[in-house]
PDB file of C-alpha atoms in Angstrom:
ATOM      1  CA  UNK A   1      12.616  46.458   2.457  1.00 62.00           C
ATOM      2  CA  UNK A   2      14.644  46.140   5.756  1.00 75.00           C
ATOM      3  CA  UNK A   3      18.547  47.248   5.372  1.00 89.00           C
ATOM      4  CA  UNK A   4      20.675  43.854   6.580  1.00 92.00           C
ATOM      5  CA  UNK A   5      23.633  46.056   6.983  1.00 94.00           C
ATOM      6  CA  UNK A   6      21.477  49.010   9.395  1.00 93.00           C
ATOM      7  CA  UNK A   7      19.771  45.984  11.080  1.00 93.00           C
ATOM      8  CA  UNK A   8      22.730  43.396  11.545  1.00 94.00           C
ATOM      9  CA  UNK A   9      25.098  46.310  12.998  1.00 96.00           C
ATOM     10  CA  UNK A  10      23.678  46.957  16.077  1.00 95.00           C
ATOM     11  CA  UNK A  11      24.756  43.004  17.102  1.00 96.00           C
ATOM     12  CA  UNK A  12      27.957  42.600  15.319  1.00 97.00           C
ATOM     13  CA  UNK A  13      29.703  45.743  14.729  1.00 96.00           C
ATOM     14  CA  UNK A  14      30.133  46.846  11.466  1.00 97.00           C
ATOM     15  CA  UNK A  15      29.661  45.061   8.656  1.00 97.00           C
ATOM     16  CA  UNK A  16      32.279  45.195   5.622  1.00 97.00           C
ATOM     17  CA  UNK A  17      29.481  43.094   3.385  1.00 96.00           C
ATOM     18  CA  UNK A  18      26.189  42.134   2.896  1.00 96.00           C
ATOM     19  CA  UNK A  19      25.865  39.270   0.483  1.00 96.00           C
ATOM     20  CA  UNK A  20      22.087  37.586  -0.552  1.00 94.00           C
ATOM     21  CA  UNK A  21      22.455  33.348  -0.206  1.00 93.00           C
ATOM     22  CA  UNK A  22      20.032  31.590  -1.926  1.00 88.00           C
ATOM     23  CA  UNK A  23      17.925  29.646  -0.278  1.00 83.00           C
ATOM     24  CA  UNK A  24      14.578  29.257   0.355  1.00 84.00           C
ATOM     25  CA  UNK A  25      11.846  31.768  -1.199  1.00 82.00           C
ATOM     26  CA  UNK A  26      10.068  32.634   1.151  1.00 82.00           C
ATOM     27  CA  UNK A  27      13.215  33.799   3.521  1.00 88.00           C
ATOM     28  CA  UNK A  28      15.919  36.445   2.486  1.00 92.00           C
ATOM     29  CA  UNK A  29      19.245  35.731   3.557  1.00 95.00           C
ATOM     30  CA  UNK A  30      22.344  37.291   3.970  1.00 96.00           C
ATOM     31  CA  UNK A  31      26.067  36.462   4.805  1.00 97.00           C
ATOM     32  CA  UNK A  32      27.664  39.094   6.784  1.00 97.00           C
ATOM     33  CA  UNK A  33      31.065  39.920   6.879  1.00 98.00           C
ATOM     34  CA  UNK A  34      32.789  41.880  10.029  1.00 97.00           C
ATOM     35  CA  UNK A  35      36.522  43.014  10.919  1.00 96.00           C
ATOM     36  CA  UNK A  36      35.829  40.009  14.036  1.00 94.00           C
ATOM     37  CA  UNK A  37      33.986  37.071  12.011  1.00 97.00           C
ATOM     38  CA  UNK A  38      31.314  35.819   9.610  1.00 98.00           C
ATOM     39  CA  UNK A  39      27.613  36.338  10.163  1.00 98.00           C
ATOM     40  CA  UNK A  40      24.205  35.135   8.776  1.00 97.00           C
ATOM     41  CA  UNK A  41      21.035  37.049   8.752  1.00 97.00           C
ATOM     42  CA  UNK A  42      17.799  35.329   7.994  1.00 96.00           C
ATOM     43  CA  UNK A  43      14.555  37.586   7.764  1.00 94.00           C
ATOM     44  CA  UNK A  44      11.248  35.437   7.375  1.00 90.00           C
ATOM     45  CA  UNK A  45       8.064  34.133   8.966  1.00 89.00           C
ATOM     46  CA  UNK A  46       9.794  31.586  10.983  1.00 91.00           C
ATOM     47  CA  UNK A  47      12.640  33.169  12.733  1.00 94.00           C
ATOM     48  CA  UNK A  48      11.306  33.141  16.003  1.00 94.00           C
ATOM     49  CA  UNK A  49      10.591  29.261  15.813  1.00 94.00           C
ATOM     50  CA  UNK A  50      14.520  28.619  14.002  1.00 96.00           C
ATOM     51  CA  UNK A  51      16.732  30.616  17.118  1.00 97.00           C
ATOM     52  CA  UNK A  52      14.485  28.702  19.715  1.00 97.00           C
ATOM     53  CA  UNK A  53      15.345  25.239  17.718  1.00 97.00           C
ATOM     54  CA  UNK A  54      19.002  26.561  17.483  1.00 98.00           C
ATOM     55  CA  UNK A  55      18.865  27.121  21.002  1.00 98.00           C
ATOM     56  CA  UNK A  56      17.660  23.933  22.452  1.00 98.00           C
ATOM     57  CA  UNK A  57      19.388  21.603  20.038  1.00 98.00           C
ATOM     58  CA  UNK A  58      22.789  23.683  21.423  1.00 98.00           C
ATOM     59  CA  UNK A  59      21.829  22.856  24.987  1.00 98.00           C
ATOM     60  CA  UNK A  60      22.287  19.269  24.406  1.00 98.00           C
ATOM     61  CA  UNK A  61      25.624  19.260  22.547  1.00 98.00           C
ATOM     62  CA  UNK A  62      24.254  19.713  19.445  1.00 98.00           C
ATOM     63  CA  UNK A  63      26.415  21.859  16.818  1.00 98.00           C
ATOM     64  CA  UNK A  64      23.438  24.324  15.895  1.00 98.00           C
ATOM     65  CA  UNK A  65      24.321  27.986  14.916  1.00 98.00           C
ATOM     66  CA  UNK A  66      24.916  30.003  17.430  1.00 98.00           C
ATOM     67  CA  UNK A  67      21.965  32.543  17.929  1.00 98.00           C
ATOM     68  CA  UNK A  68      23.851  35.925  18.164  1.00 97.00           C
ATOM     69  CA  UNK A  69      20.244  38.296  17.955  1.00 97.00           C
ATOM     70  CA  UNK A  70      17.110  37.000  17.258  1.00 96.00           C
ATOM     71  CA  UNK A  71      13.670  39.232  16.676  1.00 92.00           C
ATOM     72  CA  UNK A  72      10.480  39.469  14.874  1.00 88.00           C
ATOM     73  CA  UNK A  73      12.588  41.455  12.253  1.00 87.00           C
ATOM     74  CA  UNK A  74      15.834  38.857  11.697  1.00 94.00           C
ATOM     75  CA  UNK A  75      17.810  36.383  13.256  1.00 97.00           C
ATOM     76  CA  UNK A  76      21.421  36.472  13.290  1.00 98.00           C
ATOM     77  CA  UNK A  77      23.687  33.484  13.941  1.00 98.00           C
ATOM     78  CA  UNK A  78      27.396  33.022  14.170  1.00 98.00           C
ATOM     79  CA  UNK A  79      29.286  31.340  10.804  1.00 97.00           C
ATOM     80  CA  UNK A  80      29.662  27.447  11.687  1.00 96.00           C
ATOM     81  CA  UNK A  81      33.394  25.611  10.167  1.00 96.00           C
ATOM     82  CA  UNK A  82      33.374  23.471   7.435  1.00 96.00           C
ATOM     83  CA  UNK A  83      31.786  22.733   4.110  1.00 95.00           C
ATOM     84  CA  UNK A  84      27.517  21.104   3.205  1.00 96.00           C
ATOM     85  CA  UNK A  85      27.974  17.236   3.324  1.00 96.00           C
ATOM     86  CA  UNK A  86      26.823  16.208  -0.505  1.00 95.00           C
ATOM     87  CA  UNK A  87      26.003  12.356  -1.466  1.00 94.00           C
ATOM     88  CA  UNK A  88      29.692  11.993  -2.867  1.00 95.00           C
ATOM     89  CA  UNK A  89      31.536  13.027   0.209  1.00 95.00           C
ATOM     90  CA  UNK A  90      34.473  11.418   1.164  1.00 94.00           C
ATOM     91  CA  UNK A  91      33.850  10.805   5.004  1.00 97.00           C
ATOM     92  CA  UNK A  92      29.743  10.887   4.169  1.00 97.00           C
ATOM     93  CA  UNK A  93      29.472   7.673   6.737  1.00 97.00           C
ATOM     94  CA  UNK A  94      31.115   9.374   9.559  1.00 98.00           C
ATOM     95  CA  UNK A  95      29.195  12.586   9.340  1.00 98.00           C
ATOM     96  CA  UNK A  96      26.433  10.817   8.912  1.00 98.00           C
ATOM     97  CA  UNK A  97      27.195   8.728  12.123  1.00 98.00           C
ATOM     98  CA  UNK A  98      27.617  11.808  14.263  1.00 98.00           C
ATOM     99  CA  UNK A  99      24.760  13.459  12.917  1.00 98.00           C
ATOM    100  CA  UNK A 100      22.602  10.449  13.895  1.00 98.00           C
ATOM    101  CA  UNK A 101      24.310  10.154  17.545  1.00 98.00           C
ATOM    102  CA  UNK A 102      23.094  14.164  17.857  1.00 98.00           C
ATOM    103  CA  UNK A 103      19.637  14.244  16.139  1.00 98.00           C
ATOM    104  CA  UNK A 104      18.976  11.200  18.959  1.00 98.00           C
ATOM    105  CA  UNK A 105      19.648  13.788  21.474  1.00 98.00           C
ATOM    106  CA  UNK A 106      17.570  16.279  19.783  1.00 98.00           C
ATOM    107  CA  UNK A 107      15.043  13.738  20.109  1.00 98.00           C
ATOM    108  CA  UNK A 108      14.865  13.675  23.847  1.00 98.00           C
ATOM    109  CA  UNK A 109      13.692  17.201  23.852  1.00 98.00           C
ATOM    110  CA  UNK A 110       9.957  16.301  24.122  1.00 98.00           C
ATOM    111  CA  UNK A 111       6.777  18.914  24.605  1.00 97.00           C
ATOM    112  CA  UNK A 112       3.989  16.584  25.544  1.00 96.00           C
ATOM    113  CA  UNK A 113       1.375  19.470  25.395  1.00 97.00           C
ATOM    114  CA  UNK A 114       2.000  19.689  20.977  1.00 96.00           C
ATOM    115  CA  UNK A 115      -0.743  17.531  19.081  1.00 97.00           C
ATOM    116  CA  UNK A 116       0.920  16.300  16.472  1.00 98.00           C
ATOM    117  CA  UNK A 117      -1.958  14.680  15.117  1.00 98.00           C
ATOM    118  CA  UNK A 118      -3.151  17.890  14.575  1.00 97.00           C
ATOM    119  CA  UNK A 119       0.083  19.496  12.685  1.00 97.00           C
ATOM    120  CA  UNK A 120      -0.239  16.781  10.536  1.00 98.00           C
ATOM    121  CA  UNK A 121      -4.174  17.178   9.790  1.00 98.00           C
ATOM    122  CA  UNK A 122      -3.633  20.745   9.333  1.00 97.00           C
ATOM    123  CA  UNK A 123      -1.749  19.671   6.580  1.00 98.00           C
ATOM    124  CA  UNK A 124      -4.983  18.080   4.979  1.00 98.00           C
ATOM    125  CA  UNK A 125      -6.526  21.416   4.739  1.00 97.00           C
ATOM    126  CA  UNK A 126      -4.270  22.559   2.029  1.00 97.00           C
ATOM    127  CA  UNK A 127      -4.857  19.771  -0.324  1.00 98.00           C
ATOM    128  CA  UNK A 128      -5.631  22.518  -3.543  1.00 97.00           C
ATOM    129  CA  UNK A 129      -1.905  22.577  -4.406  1.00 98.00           C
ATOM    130  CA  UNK A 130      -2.257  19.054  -5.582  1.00 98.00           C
ATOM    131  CA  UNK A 131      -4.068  17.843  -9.095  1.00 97.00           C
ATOM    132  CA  UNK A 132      -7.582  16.096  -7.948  1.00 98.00           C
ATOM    133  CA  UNK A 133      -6.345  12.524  -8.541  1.00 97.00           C
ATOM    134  CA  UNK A 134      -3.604  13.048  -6.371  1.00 98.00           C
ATOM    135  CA  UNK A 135      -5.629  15.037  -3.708  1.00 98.00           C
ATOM    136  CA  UNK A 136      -8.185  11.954  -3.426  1.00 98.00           C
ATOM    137  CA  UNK A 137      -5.322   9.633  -3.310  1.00 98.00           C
ATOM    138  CA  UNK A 138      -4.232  11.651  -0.207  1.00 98.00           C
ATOM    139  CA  UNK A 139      -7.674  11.991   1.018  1.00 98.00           C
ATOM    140  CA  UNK A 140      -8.141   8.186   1.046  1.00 98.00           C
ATOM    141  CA  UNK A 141      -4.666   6.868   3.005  1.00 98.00           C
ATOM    142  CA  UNK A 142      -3.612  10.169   5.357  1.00 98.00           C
ATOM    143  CA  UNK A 143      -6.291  10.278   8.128  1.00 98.00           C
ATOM    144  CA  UNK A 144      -5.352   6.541   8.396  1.00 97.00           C
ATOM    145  CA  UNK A 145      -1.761   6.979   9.073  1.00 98.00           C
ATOM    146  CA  UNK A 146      -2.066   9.903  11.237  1.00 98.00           C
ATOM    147  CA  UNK A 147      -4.566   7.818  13.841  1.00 98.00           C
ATOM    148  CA  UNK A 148      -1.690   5.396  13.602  1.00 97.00           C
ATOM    149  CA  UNK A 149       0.669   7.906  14.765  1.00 97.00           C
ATOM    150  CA  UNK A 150      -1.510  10.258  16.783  1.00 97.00           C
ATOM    151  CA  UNK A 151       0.092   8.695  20.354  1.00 95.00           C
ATOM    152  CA  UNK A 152       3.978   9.772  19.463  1.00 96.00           C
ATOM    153  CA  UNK A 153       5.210  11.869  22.514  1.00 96.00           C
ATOM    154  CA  UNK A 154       6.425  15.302  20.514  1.00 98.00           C
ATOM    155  CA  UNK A 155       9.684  15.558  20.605  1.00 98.00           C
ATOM    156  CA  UNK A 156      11.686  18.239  19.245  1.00 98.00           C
ATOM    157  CA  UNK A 157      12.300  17.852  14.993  1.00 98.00           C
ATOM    158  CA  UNK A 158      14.647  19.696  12.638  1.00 98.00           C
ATOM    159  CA  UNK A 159      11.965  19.142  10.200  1.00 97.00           C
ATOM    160  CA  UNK A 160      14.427  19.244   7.247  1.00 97.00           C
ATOM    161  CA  UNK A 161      17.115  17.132   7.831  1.00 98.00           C
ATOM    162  CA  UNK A 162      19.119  16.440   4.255  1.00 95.00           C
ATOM    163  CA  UNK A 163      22.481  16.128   3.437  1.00 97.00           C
ATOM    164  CA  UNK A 164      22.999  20.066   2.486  1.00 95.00           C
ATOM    165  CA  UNK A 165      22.213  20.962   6.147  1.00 97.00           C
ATOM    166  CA  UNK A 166      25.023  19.220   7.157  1.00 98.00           C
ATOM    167  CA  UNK A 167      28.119  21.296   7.424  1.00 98.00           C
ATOM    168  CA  UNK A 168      31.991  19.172   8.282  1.00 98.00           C
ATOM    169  CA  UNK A 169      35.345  19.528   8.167  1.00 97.00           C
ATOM    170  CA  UNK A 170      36.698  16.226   6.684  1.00 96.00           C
ATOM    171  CA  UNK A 171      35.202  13.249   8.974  1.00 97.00           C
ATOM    172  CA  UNK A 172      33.803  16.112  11.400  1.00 98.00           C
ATOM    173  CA  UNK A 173      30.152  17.081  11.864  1.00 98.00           C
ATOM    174  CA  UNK A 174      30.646  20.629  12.343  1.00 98.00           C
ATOM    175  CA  UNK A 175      27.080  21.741  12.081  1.00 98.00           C
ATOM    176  CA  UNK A 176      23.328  20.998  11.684  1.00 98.00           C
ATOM    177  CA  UNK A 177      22.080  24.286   9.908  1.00 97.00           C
ATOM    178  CA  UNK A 178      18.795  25.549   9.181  1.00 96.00           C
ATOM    179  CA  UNK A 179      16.134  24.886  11.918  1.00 97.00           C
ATOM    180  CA  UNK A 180      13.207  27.051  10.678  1.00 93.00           C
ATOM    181  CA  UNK A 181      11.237  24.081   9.864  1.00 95.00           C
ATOM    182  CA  UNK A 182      11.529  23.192  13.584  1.00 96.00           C
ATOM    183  CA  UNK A 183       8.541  21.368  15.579  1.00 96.00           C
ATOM    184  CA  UNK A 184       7.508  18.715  17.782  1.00 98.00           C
ATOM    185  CA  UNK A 185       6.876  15.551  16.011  1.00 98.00           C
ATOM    186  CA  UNK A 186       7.409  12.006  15.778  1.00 98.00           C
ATOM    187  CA  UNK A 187      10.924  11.256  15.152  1.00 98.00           C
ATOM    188  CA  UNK A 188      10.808   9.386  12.351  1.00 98.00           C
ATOM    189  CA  UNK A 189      10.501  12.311  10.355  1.00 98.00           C
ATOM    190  CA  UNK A 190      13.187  13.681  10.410  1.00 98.00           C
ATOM    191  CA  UNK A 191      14.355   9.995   9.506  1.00 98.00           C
ATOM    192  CA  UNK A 192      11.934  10.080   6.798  1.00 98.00           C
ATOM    193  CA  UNK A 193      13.312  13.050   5.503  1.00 98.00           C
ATOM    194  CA  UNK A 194      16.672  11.994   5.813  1.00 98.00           C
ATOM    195  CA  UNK A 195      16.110   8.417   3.967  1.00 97.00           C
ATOM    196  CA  UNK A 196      15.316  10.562   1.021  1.00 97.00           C
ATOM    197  CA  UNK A 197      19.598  11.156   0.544  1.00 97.00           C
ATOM    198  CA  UNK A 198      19.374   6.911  -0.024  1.00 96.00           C
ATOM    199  CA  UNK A 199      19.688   3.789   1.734  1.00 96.00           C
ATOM    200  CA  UNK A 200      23.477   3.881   1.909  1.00 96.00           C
ATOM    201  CA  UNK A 201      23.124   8.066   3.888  1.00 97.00           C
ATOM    202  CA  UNK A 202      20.224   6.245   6.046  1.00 97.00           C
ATOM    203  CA  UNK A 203      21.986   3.365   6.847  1.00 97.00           C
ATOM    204  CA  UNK A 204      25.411   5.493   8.454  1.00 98.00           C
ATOM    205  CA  UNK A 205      22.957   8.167  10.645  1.00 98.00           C
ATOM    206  CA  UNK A 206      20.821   4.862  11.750  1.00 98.00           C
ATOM    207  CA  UNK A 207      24.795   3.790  12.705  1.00 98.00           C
ATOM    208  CA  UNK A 208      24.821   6.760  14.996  1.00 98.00           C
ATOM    209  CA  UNK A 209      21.337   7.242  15.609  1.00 98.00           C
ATOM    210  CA  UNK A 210      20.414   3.668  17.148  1.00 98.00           C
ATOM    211  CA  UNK A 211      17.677   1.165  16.771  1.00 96.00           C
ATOM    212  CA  UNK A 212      14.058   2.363  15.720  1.00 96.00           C
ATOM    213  CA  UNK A 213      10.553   1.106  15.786  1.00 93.00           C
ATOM    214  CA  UNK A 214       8.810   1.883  12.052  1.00 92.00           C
ATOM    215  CA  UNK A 215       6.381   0.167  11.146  1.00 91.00           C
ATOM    216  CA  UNK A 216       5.893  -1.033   7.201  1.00 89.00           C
ATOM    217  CA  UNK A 217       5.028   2.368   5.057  1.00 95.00           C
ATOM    218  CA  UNK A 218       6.085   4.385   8.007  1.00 98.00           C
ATOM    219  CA  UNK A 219       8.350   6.287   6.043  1.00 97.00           C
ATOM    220  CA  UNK A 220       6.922   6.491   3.086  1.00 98.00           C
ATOM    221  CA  UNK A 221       3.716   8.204   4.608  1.00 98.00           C
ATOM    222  CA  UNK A 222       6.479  11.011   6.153  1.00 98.00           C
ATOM    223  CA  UNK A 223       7.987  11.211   2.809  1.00 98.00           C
ATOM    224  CA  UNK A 224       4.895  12.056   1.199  1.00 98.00           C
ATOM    225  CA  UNK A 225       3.356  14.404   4.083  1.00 98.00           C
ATOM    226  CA  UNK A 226       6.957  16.294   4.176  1.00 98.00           C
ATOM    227  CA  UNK A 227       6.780  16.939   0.234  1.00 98.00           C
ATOM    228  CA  UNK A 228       3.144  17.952   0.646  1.00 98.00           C
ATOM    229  CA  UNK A 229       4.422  20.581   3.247  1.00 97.00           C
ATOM    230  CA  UNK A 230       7.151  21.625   1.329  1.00 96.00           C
ATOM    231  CA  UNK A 231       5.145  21.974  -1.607  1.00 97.00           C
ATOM    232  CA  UNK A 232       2.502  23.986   0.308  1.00 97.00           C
ATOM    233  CA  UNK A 233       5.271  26.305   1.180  1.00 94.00           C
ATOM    234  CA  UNK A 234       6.525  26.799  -2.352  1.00 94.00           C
ATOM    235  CA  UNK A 235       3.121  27.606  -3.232  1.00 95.00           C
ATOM    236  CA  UNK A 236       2.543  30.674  -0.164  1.00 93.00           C
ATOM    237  CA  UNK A 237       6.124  32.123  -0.924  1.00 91.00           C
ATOM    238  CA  UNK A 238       5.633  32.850  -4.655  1.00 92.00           C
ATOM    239  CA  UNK A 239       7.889  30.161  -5.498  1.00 91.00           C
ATOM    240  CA  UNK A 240       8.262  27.696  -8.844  1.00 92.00           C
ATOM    241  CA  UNK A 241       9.713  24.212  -7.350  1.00 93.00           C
ATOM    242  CA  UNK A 242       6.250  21.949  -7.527  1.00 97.00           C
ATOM    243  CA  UNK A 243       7.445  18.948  -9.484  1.00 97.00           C
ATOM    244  CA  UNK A 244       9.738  17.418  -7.445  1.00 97.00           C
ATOM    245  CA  UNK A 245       7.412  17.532  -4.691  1.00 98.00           C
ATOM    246  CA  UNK A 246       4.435  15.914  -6.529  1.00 98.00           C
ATOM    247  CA  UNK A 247       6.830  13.081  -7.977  1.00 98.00           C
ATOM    248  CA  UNK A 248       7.592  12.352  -4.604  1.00 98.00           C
ATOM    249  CA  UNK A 249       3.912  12.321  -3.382  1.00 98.00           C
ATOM    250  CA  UNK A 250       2.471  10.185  -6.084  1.00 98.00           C
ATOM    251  CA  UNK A 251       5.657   7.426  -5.629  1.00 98.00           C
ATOM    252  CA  UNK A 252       5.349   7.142  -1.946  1.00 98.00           C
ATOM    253  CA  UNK A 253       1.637   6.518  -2.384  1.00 96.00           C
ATOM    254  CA  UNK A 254       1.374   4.088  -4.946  1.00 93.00           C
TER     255      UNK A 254
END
C-alpha cells in the first residue's frame, strides 16, 4: 500500500497529517495537512483522466482544483474555500446559477475525434450487473437512443455533476470538485445527472446554463445509462451501493 505522507511530500513539503475521506470505493483519498495549506491526494484508476479535466475546465475560468502533482501513482490538488452545496442550502439558486454559467463553458471544450456512441455502447457490454428483466428492458430501448444521439460533437463532461460536488461560500460557487468521471459526451449529461438533485436545482443551473435542445425522454435515457455506469463501477471496486442505482434504472425506463 503506497504511503500518502512519503508520496505527497515530495510536492508539498511536509505533511503534519494524513487523513482517509470517504468517498468513492474504488479511489483512496486523503486530506493533507502542511505548515503552508491544505492538500488532497487521490490514488485510483482514473487520476490521469481527473488532473487533465481539472486542468482544462481551469483554463476557461472554471473553479476546478488546482492540480499541484499529478502521476500514475496519485494526484494532488490544492484545498478549494467553502462548504458541498446540499438540497437545503440557503443561496442553492445562486450556486446553482454560477455553476450552470461555468459547466456551459466547460461545454465548449469539444474533441471531435471521441465516439461517443461508442462510450455509451460500451456500456451495453456490461449488462450482467443487472437482474435479466431489467437487462432485456435495457437491451430493447438503449441502442435506440444512442443512434439518436450518436451525431453530438464531444464536448468535454464532468460526468458527475450533483449537488455534493459543489463547494461555496454563502451565494459563491467556489468550486466544481471531483472530475475523475471526466469525458467527452453530449452535454446533456451532465444535465441529466444534475436533474437528479430536482426540478427546483435544475431549474437555477438551466438559469445560468442557458437554453437547451432535449428532446422528450432525453434525460431520462442519461439518467438511466449514468446509474448503469455507476452501478458497473460499484460492482469492479468491491463495493455494496447497487439499489439505488437499479431503482433509478427501472423508473427511468418504465
Amino acid at each position: 500500500m503506497l504511503d500518502p505522507t512519503a508520496l505527497a511530500t515530495p510536492h508539498v513539503g511536509p505533511v503534519i497529517s494524513a487523513t482517509p475521506v470517504n468517498g468513492f470505493v474504488g479511489n483512496q483519498t486523503f486530506r493533507l495537512e502542511t505548515r503552508a495549506a491544505v492538500y488532497y491526494l487521490k490514488i485510483g484508476a482514473t487520476v490521469a483522466e481527473e488532473a487533465d479535466g481539472c486542468r482544462r475546465a481551469r483554463s476557461v475560468g472554471v473553479p476546478a482544483p488546482e492540480v499541484v502533482a499529478s502521476s500514475a501513482q496519485g494526484l494532488i490538488t490544492r484545498e478549494l474555500p467553502g462548504r458541498p452545496l446540499a438540497a437545503d442550502s440557503p443561496n442553492l439558486g445562486a450556486v446553482l446559477r454560477a455553476t450552470g454559467e461555468c459547466m456551459r463553458r466547460v461545454h465548449t471544450i469539444v474533441d471531435p475525434s471521441v465516439s461517443w456512441a461508442d462510450r455509451l455502447l460500451g456500456v451495453l457490454d456490461g449488462l450482467d450487473v443487472l437482474p435479466d428483466r431489467l437487462a432485456a428492458r435495457v437491451s430493447e430501448v438503449m441502442p435506440k437512443f444512442i443512434e439518436s444521439v450518436a451525431g453530438v460533437t464531444p464536448a468535454l463532461l464532468h460526468g458527475d455533476l450533483h449537488l455534493r460536488h459543489l463547494h461555496a461560500t454563502g451565494a459563491e460557487l467556489t468550486g466544481i470538485l471531483d472530475w475523475g468521471d471526466t469525458t467527452y459526451g453530449d452535454p446533456l449529461f451532465d444535465l441529466a445527472r444534475l436533474s437528479m438533485a430536482g426540478p427546483a436545482a435544475t431549474t437555477a443551473f438551466l438559469t445560468g446554463y442557458g437554453p437547451i435542445d432535449a428532446p422528450p425522454r432525453t434525460l431520462s435515457m442519461y439518467r438511466a445509462l449514468w446509474s448503469l455506469i455507476a452501478l458497473q463501477a460499484e460492482h469492479a471496486a468491491g463495493g455494496d451501493w447497487f439499489q439505488p442505482h437499479l431503482d433509478t434504472i427501472a423508473r427511468e425506463l418504465s
